[in-house]
Amino acid sequence: MPNDAIPARLASLGLIERRNDAGVAFITPPVCAVPAGMFLMGSDHKNAHISEKPQCPIIVATFEIGGYPVTVAEYARAVAAGAVPVPEAPNDNRDYLDLQRFTWAEQQQRPDHPVVCVTWDNARDYCHWLAQVTGQPWRLPTEAEWEKAARWDDAKSHARRYPWGDRWNPTRANVGDERMTTPVGSYAVKGDASPYGAHDMAGNVYEWTSTFWFWKPPYTARYEHDEPTAPHVLRGGSWSEGQWAARTANRYCASWSDANIGRGFRVARGWVK
């Protein structure tokens, strides 16, 4: 993949190639504004996991969230700058998968797909680098921010089960594919957007958040720390997971050092308050 031009499709989605005063190339994503206020976090579904219950009110300050997961093209700029390492070798024990498709060399042939095989600290370091080269407060979203951006309908004071509504629609997400990721924004024309306009928040890739794993609400700010050795929360489901994992309340965690073919991340912008 060339490092001197953003892929045309990503430019059409609102991603912009830039250089700072030092000549370092980076890509900024389109963002969706999420206003400050309360939302209902968690699930009241009878079959929800214990870690999702009880549903409880959480107040989140205003912030912005990336309209799409971070792509291979975006991550490649940070690799070229020496800010992050090449994603790790594919990690999966399903023998029917062709893991060669997820090497960094192969990922770079798909610049508009979400980057995968990144650890939590890779995602954190990417955000730190983007903040440094832009002078803006880019970071990983907290778990509460991610969930509000994915599901909270301010107009109806309602927490959607999926980003687009309460009924599952298989045409609006890359879920249970058992093959691989899809280009970001592939389901936009089919109505996959969250209430605030973010895409790919169900399926495609699980997304790292800044939040420590905790088994049961109430959610509190003490879980928001930049601690690299703790299990961290991922949200959103992935291309290889089923419909249940794609619910906006579904919670998953992994070790900070664990890279996987179904995991990526999305950025947020704004100060944590």
Tab-separated table of C-alpha atoms in Angstrom, residues 42-50 52-53 55 151 161-162 244 247 249:
chain	number	residue	atom	x	y	z
A	42	GLY	CA	-26.303	-2.352	30.544
A	43	SER	CA	-29.108	-4.748	29.704
A	44	ASP	CA	-32.516	-5.621	31.091
A	45	HIS	CA	-32.838	-8.683	28.830
A	46	LYS	CA	-33.651	-11.864	30.740
A	47	ASN	CA	-30.840	-13.754	29.007
A	48	ALA	CA	-28.199	-11.037	29.387
A	49	HIS	CA	-24.921	-11.971	31.030
A	50	ILE	CA	-24.543	-11.097	34.696
A	52	GLU	CA	-24.414	-6.558	31.866
A	53	LYS	CA	-26.855	-6.307	34.770
A	55	GLN	CA	-29.186	-1.642	33.689
A	151	ARG	CA	-27.051	2.864	21.362
A	161	ARG	CA	-30.390	-3.276	21.477
A	162	TYR	CA	-28.454	-2.781	18.239
A	244	TRP	CA	-25.778	-12.138	20.425
A	247	ARG	CA	-25.722	-6.411	20.893
A	249	ALA	CA	-24.776	-4.131	25.739
